[in-house]
Short mmCIF file of C-alpha atoms (C1' of nucleotides) in Angstrom, two decimals:
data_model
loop_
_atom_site.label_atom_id
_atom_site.label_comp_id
_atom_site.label_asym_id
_atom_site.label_seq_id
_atom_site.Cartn_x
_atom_site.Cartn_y
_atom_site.Cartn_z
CA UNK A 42 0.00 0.00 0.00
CA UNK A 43 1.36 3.29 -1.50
CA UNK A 44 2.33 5.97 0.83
CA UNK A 45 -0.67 8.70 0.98
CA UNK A 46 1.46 11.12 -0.93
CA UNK A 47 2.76 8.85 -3.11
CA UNK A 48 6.23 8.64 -1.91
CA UNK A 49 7.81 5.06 0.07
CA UNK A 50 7.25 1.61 -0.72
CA UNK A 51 4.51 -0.22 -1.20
CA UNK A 52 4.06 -2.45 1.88
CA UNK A 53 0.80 -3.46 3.11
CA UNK A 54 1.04 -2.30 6.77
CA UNK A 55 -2.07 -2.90 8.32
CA UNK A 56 -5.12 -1.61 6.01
CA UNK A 57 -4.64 2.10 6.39
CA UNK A 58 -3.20 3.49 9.44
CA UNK A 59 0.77 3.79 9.24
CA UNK A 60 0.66 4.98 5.91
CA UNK A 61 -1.48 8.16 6.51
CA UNK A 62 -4.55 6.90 6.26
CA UNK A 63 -7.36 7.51 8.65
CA UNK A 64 -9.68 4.10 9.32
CA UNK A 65 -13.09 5.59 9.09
CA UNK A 66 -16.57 3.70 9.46
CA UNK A 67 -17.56 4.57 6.04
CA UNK A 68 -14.54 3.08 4.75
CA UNK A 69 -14.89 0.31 7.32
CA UNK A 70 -18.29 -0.39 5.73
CA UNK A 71 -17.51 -0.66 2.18
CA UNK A 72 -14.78 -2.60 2.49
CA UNK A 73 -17.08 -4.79 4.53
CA UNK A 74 -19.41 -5.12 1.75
CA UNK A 75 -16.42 -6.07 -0.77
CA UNK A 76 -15.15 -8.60 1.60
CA UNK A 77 -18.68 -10.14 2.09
CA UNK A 78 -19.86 -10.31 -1.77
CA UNK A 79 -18.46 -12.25 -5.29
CA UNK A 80 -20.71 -10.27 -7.26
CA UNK A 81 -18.79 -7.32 -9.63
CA UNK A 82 -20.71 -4.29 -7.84
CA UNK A 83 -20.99 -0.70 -9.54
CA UNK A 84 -20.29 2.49 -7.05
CA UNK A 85 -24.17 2.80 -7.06
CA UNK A 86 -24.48 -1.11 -6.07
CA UNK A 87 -21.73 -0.51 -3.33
CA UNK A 88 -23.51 2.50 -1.86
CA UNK A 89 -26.80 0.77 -1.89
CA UNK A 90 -25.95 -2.00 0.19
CA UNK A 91 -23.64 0.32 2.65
CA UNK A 92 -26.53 2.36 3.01
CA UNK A 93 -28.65 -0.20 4.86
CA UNK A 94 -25.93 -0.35 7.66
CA UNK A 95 -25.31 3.21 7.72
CA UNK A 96 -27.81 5.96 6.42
CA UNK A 97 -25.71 8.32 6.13
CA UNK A 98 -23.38 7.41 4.00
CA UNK A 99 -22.93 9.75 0.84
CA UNK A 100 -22.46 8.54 -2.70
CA UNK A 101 -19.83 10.83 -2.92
CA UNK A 102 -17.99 9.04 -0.36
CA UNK A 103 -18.39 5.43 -1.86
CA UNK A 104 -16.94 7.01 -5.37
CA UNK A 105 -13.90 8.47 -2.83
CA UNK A 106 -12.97 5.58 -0.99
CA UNK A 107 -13.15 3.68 -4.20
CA UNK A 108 -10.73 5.42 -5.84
CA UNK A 109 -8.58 5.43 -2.65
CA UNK A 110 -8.57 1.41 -2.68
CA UNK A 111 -7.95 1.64 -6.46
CA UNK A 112 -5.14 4.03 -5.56
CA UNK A 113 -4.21 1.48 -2.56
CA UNK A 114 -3.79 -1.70 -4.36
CA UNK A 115 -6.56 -3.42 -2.58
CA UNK A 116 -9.43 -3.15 -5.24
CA UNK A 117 -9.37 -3.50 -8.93
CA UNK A 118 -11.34 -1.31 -10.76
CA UNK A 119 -12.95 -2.85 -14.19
CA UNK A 120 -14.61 -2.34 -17.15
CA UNK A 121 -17.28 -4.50 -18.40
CA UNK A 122 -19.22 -2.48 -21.78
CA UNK A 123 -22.34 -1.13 -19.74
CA UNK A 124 -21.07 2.73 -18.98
CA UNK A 125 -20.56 1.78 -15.28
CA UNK A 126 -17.23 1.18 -13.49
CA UNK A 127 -16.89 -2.19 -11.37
CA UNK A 128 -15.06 -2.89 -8.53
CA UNK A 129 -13.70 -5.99 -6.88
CA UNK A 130 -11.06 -7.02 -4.32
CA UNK A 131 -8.08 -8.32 -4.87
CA UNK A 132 -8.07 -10.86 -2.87
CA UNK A 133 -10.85 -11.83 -0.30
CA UNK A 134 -12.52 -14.57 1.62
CA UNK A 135 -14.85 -15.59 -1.18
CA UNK A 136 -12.55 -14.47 -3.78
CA UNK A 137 -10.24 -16.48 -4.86
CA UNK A 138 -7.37 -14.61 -6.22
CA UNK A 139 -6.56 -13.05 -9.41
CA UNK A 140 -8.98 -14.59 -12.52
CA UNK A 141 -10.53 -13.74 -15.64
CA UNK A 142 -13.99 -12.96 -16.83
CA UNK A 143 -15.97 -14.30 -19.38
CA UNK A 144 -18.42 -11.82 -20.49
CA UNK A 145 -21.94 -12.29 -21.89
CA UNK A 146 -22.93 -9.85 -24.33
CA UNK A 147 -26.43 -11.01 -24.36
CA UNK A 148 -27.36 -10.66 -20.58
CA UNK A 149 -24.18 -8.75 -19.58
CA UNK A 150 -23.36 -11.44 -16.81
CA UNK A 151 -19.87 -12.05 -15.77
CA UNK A 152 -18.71 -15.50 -15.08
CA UNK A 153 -15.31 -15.90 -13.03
CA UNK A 154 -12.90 -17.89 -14.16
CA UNK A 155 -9.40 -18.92 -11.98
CA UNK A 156 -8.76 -22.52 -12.46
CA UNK A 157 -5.62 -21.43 -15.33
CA UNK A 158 -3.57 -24.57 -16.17
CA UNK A 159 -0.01 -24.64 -15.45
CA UNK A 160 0.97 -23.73 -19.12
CA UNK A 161 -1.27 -20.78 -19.30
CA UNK A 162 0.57 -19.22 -16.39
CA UNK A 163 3.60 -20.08 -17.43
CA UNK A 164 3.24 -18.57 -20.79
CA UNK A 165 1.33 -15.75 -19.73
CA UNK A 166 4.54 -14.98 -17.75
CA UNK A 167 6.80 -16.04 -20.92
CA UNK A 168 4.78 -13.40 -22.45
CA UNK A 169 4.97 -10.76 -20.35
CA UNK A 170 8.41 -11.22 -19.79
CA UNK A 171 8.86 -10.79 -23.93
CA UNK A 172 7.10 -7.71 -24.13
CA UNK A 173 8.56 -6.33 -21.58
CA UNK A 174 12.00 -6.98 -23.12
CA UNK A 175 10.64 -5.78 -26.35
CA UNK A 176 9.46 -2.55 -25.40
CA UNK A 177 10.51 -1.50 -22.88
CA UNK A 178 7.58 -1.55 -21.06
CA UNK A 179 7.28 -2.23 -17.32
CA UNK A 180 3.91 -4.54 -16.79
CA UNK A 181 2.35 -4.15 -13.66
CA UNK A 182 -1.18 -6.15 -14.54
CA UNK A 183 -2.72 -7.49 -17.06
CA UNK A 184 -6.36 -7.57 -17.87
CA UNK A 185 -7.99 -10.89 -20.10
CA UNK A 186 -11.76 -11.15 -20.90
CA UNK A 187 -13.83 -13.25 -23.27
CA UNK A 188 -16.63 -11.71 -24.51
CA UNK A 189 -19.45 -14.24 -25.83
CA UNK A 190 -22.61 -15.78 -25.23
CA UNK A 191 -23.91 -17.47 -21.70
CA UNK A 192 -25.78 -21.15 -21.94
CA UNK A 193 -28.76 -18.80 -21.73
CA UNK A 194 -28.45 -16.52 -24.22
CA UNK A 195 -27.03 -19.10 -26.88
CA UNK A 196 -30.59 -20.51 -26.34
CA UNK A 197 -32.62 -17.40 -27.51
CA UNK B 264 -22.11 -8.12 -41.28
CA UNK B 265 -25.55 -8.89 -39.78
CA UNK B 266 -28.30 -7.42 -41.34
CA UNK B 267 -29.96 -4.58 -40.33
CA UNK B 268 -32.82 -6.01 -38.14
CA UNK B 269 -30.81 -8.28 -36.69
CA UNK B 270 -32.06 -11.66 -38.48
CA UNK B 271 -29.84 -13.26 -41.03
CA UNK B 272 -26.30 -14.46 -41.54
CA UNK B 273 -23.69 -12.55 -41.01
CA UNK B 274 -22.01 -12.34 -44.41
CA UNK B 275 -19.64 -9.11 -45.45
CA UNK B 276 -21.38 -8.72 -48.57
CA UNK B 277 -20.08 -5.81 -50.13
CA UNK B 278 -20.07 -3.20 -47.15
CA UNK B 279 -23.06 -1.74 -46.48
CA UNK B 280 -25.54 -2.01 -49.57
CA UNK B 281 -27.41 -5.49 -49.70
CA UNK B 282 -27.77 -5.81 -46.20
CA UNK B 283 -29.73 -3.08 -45.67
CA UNK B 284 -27.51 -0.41 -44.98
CA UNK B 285 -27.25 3.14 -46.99
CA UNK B 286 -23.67 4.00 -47.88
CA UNK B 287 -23.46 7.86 -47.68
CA UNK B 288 -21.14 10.66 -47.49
CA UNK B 289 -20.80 10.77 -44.09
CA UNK B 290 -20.08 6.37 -43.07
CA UNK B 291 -17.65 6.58 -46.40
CA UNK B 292 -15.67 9.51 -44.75
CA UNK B 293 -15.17 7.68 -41.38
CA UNK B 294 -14.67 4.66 -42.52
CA UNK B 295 -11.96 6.72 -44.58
CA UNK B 296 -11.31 8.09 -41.85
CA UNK B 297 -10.72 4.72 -39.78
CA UNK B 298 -9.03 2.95 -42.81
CA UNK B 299 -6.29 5.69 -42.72
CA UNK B 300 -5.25 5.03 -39.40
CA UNK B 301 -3.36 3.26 -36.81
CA UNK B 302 -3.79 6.01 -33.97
CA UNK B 303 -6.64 4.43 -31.31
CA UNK B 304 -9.02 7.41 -32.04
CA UNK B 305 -12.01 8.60 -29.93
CA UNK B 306 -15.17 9.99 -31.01
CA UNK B 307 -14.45 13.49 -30.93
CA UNK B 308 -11.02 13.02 -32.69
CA UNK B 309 -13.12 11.27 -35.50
CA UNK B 310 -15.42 14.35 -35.60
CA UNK B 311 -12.58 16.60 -35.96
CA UNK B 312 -10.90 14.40 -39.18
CA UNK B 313 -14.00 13.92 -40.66
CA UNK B 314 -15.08 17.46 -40.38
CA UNK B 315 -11.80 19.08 -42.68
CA UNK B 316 -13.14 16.95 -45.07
CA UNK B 317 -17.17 17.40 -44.60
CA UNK B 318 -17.62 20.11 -42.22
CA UNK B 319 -21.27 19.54 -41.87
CA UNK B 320 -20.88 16.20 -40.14
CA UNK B 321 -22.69 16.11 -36.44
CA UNK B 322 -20.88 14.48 -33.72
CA UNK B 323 -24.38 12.66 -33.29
CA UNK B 324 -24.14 11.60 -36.87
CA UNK B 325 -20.05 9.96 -35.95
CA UNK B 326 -21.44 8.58 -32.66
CA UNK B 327 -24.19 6.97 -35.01
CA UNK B 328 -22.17 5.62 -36.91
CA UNK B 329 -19.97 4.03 -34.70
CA UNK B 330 -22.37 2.28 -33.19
CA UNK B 331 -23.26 0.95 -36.55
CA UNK B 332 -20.19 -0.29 -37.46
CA UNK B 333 -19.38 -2.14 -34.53
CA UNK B 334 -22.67 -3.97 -34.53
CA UNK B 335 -21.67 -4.79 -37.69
CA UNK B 336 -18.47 -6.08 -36.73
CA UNK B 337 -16.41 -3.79 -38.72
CA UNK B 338 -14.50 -1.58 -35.72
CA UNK B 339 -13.52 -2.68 -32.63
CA UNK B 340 -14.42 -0.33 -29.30
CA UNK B 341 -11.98 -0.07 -26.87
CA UNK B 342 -11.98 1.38 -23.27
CA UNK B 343 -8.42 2.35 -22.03
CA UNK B 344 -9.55 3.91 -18.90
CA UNK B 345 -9.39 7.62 -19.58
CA UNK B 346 -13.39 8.02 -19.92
CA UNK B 347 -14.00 7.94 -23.68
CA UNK B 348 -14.07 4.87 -26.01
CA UNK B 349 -11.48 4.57 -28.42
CA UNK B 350 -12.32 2.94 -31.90
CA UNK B 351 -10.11 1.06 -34.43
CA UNK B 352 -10.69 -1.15 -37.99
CA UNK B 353 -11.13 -4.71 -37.22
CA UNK B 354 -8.88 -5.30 -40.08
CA UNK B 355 -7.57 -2.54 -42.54
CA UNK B 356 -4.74 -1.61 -45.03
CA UNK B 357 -2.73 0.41 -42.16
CA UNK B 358 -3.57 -2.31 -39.00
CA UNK B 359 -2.47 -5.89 -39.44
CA UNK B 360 -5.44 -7.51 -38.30
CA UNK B 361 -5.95 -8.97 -34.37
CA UNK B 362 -3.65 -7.68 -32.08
CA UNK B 363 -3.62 -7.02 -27.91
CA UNK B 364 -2.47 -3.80 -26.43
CA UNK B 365 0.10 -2.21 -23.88
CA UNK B 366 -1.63 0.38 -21.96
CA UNK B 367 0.86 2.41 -20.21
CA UNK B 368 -0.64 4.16 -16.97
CA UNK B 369 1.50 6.80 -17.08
CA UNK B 370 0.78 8.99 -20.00
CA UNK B 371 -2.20 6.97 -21.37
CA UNK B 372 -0.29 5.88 -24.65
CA UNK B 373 -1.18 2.83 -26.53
CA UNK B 374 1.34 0.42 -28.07
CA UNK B 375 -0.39 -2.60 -30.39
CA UNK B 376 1.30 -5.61 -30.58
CA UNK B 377 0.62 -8.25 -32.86
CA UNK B 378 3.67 -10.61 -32.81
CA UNK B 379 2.16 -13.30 -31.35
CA UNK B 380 4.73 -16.54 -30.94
CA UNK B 381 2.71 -19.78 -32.10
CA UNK B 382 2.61 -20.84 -28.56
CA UNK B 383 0.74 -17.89 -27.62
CA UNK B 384 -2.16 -18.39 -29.95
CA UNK B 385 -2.48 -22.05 -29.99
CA UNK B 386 -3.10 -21.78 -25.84
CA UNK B 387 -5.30 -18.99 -26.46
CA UNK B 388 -7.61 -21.52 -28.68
CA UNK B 389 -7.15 -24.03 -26.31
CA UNK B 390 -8.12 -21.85 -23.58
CA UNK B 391 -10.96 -20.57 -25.70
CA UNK B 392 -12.36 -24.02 -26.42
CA UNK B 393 -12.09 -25.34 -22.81
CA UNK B 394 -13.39 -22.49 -21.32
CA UNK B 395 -16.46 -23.11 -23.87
CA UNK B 396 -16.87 -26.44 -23.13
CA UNK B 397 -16.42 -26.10 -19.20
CA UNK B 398 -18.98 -22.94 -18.93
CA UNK B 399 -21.10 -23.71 -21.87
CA UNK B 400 -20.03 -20.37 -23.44
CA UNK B 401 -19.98 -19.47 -26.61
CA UNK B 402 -16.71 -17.15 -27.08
CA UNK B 403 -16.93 -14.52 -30.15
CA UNK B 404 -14.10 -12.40 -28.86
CA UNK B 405 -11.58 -11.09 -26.57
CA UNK B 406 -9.61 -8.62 -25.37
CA UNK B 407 -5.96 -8.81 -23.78
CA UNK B 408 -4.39 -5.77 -22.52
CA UNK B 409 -1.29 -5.38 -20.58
CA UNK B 410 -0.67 -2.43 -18.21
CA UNK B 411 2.01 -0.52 -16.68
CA UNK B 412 4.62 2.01 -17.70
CA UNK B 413 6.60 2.74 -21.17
CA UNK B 414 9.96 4.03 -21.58
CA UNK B 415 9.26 7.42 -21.29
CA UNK B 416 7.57 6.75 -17.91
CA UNK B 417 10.01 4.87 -16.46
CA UNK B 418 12.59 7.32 -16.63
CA UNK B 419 10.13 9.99 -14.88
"C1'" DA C 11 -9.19 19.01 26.33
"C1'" DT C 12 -7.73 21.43 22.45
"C1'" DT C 13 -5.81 22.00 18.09
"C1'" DT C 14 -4.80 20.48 13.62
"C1'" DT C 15 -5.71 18.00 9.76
"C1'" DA C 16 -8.30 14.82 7.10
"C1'" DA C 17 -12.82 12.87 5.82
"C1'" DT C 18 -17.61 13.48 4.95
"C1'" DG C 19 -21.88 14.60 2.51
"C1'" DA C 20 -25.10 17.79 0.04
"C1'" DT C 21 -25.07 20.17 -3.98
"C1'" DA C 22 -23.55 21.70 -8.26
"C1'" DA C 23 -20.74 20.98 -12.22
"C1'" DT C 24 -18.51 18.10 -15.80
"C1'" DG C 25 -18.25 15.64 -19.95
"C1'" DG C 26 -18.89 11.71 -22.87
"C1'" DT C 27 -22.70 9.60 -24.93
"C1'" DT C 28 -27.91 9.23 -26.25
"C1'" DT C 29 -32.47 10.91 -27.33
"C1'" DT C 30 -35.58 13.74 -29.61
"C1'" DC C 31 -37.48 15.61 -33.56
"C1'" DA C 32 -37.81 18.37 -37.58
"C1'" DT C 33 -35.33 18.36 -41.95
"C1'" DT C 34 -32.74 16.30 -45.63
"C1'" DT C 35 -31.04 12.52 -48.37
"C1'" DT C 36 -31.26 8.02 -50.48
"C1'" DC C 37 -33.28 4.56 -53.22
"C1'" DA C 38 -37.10 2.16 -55.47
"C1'" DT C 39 -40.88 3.13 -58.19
"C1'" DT C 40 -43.47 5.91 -61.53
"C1'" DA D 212 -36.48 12.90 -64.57
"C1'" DA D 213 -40.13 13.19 -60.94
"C1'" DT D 214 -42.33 11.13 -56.80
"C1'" DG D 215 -42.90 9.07 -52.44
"C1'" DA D 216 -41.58 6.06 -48.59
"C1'" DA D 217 -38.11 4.94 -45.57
"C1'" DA D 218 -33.74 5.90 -43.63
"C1'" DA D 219 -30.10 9.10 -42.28
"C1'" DT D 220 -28.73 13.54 -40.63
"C1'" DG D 221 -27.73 17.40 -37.44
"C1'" DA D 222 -28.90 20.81 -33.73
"C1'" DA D 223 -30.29 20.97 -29.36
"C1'" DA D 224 -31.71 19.01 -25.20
"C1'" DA D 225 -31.52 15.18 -22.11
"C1'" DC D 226 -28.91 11.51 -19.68
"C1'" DC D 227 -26.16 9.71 -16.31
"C1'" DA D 228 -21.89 8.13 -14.21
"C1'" DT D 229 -18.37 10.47 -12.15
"C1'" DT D 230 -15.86 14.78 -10.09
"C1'" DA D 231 -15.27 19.17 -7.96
"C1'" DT D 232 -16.76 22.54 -4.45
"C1'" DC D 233 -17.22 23.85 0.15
"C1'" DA D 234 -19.06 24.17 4.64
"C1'" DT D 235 -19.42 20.78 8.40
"C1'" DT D 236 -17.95 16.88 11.12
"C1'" DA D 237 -14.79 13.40 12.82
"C1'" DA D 238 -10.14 11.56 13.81
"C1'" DA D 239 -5.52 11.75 15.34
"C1'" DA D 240 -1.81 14.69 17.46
"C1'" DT D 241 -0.54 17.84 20.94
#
DNA sequence: ATTTTAATGATAATGGTTTTCATTTTCATT
DNA sequence: AATGAAAATGAAAACCATTATCATTAAAAT
């Protein structure tokens, strides 16, 4: 986790305090809601759902702390075709780790997908590491989606 | 290229006549426009080369368009993160044809890269087809984009 | 406790994309 | 060539997810 003013190392030192950051209830909440869901939720989604636990909460605020995670390293931010930003964390109780999504361009559904074989790794990494080499380019992530039909939509 | 209402095969018969479509002044210049290209150009930078050459274009009118042409399978639409689509041939005289993109987070440039190794695309069918199998899905397309920082980045 | 600094939330603004609708253009038919 | 029906266009307004503004509140430091 990035110092808050963008200087020092990256460590992950506790969730916020130690690098600046001030452990809030809001921010409590929503990464709460993160933790307890597999679903790829929208700001608006995220704010609904914090909102039955605490009122108050500001949409604002959900769109802030977002970005902060993004900024943070904990939460990927992703996007899908449908105009809205998703988020989802990096690596949770549910969640499995880093995957892929296959996504439906019928329903818009997202399926999950982690269980890579060995030589997709591997190459993935072969890959990267060519690129890199290539041009010059420092990867950091990568980002792999199929776009298709569901078993649903095939049928209509 | 499907035709217009959606039924039929999807043929590339001629471009636009016999399946419906009108070819005017305006979808010649931006596929023009498109063809002429290898630059990863947004809406708005298609308004502004199409209008030196047809200044009574509407942005409506390239937005329209768009849309068109990638229901029709012609462009591709791309989202690199920076809050406007980007749009690109599927295959024209400039672009080679399929390739996967280095996004770097720094300045927002684009690099296309197309020099698959053999390995690389044979996994990617085999991925393709067991993912199909395994989820039932029926996989028209994908997207692979590597992130992090060019040379020019690095440095900074 | 008090002070300092950061976080919050209501509201307004932004900006890319879509809708609306009257007008114009295209194409098939006289 | 002229006509008429259907499709395409463009100007303006509407949309809507996301950001900025700013006064208020909450959290950590003193």
């Amino acid at each position: 986790m990035p110092w808050k003013d963008g200087t020092g190392p990256p460590w992950l030192h506790g969730k916020f305090k130690g690098c600046g950051y001030r452990m809030t209830m809001p921010r409590q909440i929503i990464l709460d809601v993160l933790s307890g869901t597999t679903e790829h939720l929208s700001a608006e989604d995220i704010y609904h759902k914090v909102h039955s636990a605490y009122p108050s909460i500001g949409l604002t605020t959900v769109y802030r702390t977002l970005e902060l995670l993004v900024h943070a390293g904990l939460i990927h931010k992703f996007d899908f075709g449908d105009g809205r930003a998703r988020y989802e964390l990096v690596e949770g109780s549910q969640n499995t780790g880093h995957h892929h999504h296959l996504v439906c361009t019928g329903c818009g559904g997202i399926i999950d997908y982690a269980d890579f074989i060995d030589q997709e790794i591997e190459l993935l990494k072969k890959t990267e590491k060519g690129l890199s080499k290539k041009y010059n380019f420092k990867i950091t992530n990568h980002l792999i989606q199929f776009y298709g039909l569901c078993a649903k939509c095939q049928k209509q």
